[in-house]
mmCIF file of C-alpha atoms in Angstrom:
data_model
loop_
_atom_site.group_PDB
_atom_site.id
_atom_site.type_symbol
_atom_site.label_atom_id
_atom_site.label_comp_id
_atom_site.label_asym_id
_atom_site.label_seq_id
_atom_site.Cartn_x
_atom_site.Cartn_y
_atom_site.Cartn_z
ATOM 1 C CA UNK A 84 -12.614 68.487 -180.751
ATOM 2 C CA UNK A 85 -13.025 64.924 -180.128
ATOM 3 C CA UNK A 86 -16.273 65.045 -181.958
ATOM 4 C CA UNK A 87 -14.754 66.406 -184.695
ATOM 5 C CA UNK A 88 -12.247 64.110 -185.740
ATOM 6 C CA UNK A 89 -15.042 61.043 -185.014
ATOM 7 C CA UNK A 90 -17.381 62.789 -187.449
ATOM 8 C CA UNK A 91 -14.319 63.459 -190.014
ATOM 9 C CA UNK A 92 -13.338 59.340 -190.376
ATOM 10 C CA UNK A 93 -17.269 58.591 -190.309
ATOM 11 C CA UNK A 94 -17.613 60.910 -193.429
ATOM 12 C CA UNK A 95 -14.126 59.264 -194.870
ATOM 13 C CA UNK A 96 -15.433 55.957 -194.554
ATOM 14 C CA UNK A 97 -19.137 56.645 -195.231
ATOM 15 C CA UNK A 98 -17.495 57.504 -198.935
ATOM 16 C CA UNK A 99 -14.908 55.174 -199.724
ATOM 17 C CA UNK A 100 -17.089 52.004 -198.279
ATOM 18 C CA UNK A 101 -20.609 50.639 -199.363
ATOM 19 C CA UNK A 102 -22.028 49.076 -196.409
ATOM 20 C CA UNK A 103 -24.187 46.021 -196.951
ATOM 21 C CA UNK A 104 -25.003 45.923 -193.466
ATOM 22 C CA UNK A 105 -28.487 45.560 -191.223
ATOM 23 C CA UNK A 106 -29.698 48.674 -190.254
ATOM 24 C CA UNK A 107 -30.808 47.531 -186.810
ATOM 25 C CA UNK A 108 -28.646 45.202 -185.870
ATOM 26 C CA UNK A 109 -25.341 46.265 -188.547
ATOM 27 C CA UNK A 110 -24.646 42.268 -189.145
ATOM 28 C CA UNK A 111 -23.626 42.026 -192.663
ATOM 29 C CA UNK A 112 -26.140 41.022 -195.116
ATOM 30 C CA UNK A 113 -25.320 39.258 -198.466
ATOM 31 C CA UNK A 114 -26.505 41.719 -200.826
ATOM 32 C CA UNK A 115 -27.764 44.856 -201.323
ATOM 33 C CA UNK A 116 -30.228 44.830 -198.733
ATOM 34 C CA UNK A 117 -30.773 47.066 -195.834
ATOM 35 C CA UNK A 118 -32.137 44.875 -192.950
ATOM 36 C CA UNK A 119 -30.722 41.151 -192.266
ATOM 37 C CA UNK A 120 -34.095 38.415 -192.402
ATOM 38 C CA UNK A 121 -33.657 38.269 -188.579
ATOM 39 C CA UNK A 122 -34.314 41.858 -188.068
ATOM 40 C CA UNK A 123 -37.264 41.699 -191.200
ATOM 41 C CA UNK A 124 -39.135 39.533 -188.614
ATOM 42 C CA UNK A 125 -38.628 41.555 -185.717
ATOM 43 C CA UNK A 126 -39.008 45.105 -186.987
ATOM 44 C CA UNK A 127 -42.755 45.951 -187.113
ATOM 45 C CA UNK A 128 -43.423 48.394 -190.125
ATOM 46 C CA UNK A 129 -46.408 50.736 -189.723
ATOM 47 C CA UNK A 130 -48.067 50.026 -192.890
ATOM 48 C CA UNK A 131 -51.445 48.961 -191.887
ATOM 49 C CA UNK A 132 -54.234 51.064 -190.256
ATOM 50 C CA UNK A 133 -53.041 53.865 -188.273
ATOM 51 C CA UNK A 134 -54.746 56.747 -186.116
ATOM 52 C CA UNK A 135 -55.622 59.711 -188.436
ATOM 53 C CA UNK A 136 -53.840 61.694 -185.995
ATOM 54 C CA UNK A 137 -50.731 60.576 -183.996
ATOM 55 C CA UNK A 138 -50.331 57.602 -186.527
ATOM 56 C CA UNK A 139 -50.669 54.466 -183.968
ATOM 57 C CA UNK A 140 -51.600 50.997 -184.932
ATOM 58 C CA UNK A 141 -55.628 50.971 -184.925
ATOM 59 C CA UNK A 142 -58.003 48.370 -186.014
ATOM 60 C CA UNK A 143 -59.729 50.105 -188.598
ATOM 61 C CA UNK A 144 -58.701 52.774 -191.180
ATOM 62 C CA UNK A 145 -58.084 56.639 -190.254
ATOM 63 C CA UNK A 146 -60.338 56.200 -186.718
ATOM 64 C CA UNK A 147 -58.551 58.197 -183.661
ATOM 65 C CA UNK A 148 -56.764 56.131 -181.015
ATOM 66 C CA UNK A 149 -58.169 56.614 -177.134
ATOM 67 C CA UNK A 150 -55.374 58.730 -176.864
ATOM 68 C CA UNK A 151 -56.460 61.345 -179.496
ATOM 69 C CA UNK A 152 -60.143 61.290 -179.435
ATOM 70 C CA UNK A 153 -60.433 64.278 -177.281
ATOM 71 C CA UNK A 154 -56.738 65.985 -177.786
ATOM 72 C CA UNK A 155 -56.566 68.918 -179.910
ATOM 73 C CA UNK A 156 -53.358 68.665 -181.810
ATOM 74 C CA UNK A 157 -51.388 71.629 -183.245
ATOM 75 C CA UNK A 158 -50.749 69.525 -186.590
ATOM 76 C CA UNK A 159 -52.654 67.411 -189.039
ATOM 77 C CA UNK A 160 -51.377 64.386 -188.604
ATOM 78 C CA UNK A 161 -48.192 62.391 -187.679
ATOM 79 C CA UNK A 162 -47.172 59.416 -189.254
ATOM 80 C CA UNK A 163 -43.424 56.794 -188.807
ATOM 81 C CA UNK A 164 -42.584 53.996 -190.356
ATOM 82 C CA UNK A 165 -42.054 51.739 -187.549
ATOM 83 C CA UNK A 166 -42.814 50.486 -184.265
ATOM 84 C CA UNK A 167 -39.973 52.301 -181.928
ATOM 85 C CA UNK A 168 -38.994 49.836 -179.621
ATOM 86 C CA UNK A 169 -35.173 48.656 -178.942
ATOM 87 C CA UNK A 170 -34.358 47.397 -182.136
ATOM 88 C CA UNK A 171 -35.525 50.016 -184.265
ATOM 89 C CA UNK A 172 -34.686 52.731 -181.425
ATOM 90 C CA UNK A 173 -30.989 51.342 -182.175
ATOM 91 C CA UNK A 174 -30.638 51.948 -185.429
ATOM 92 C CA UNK A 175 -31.854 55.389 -184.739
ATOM 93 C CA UNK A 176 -29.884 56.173 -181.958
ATOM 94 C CA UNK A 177 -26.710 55.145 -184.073
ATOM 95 C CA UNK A 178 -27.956 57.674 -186.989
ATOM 96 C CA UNK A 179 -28.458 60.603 -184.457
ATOM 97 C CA UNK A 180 -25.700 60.540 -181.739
ATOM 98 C CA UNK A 181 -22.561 57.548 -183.195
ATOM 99 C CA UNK A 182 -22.337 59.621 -186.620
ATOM 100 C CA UNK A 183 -23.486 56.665 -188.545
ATOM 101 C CA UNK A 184 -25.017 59.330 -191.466
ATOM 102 C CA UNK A 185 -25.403 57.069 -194.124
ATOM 103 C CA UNK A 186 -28.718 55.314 -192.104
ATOM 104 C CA UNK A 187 -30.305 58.448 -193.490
ATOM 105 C CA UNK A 188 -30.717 56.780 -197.323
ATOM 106 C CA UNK A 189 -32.535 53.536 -195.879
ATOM 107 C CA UNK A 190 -34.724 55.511 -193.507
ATOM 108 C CA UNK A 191 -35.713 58.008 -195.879
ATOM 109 C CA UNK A 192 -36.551 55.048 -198.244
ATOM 110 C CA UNK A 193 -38.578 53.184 -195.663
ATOM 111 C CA UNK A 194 -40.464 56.414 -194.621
ATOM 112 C CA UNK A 195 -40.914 57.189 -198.190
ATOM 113 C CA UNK A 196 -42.186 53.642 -198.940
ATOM 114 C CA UNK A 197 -44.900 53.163 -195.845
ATOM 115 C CA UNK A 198 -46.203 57.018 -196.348
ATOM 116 C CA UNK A 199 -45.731 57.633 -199.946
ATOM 117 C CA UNK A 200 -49.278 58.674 -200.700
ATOM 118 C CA UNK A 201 -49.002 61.356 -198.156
ATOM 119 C CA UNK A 202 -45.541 62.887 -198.867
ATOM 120 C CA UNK A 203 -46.528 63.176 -202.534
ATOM 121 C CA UNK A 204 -49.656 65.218 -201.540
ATOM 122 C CA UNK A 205 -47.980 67.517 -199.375
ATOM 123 C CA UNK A 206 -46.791 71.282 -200.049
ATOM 124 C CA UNK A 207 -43.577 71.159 -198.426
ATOM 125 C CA UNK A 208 -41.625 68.600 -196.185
ATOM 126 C CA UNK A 209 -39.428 70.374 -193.192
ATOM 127 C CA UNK A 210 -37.337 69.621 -190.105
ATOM 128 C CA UNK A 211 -37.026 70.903 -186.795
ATOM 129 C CA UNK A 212 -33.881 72.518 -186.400
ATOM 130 C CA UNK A 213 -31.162 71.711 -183.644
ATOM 131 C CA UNK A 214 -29.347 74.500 -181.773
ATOM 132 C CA UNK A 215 -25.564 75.859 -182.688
ATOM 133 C CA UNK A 216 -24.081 73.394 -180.228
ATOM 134 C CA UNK A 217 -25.770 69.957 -181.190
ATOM 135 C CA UNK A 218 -25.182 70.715 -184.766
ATOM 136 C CA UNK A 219 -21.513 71.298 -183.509
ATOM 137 C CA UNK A 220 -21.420 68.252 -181.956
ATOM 138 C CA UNK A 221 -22.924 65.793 -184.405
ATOM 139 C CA UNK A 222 -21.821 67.432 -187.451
ATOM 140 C CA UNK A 223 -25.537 67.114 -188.908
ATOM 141 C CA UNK A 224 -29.009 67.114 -188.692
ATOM 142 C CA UNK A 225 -30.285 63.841 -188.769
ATOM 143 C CA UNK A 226 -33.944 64.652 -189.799
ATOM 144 C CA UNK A 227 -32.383 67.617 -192.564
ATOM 145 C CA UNK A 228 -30.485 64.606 -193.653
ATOM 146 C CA UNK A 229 -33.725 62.056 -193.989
ATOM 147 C CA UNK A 230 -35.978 64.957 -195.782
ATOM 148 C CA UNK A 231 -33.530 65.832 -198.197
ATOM 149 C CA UNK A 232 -33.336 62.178 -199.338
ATOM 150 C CA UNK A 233 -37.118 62.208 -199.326
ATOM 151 C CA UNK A 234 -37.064 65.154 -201.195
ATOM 152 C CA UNK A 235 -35.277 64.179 -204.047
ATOM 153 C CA UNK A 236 -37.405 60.427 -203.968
ATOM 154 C CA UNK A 237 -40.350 62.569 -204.283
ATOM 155 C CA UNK A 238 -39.643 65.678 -205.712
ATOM 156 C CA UNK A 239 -41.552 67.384 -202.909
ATOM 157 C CA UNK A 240 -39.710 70.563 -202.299
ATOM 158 C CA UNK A 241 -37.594 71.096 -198.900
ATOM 159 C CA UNK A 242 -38.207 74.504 -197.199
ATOM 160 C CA UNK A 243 -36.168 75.223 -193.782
ATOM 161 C CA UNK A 244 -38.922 77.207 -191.838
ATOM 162 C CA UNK A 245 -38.766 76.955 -188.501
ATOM 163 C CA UNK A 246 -36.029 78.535 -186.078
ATOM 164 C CA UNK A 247 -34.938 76.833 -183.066
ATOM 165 C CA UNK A 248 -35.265 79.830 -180.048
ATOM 166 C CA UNK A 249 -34.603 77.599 -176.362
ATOM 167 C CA UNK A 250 -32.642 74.375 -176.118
ATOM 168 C CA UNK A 251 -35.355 71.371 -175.379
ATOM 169 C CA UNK A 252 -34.385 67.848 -173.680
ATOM 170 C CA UNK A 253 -33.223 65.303 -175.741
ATOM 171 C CA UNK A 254 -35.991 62.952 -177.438
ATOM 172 C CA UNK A 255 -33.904 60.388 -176.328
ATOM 173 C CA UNK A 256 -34.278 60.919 -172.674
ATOM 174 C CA UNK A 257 -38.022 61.686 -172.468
#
């Protein structure tokens, strides 16, 4: 029940307030922006040459990382926006488990922004799907939230097609 009512005043004051504040680090920034200069410095955007497959930091274009070369994936590629490390993993951790939905505009932007060429190529975008309880308890799913907002950016359609059968360990604590 607890859960609840936090989720209820996070929605109440997601609407009635604009927050100009850093994603990462939530100090408040003088504009319109989404991350503070100190945090633009210390945030390290994926947006140079990745691993075609698990989307690591390489030193040339598209070439697989020593951890892919002989891995067979069950997907085409994978791809974020960012380095996750304890800055960025903040900001995320907020969005998932403190109720702080409305990180799900300036992460779908950034995502949107470093990988645009491939969302606007692909079919569909999806989401893994959280069981009856989590979705109880956080009163959203965080990635549902993030492709949605994609969605509309790109006008890539959103298609719910997986079904989540056995509860899995949090990300988090892997």
């Amino acid at each position: 029940m607890k859960n609840f009512f936090v989720n209820l005043l996070n929605k109440f004051e997601d609407a009635l307030f604009v927050n100009y504040k850093c994603i990462f680090c939530a100090r408040e920034t003088p504009n319109e922006s989404l991350v503070c200069d100190t945090c633009a410095n210390e945030v390290t955007f994926l947006n140079g040459f990745v691993c075609g497959k698990c989307g690591s930091p390489t030193i040339e274009p598209e070439t697989l990382c020593p951890n892919c070369f002989n891995r067979d994936y069950k997907f085409d590629c994978h791809r974020s926006c960012i380095i996750y490390d304890d800055l960025s993993g903040s900001a995320v951790k907020a969005f998932k488990y403190s109720g702080k939905k409305y990180l799900a505009d300036p992460i779908a932007r950034f995502m949107f922004v470093v990988h645009k060429d491939l969302i606007e190529h692909a079919d569909i975008l999806t989401f893994v799907p959280m069981t009856k309880e989590k979705m109880e308890n956080r009163g959203y799913n965080h990635m549902e939230e993030v492709v949605n907002i994609i969605s509309k950016i790109s006008g890539v359609p959103v298609i719910s097609c997986f079904d989540k059968v056995r509860d899995t360990e949090d990300q988090a604590s892997l």
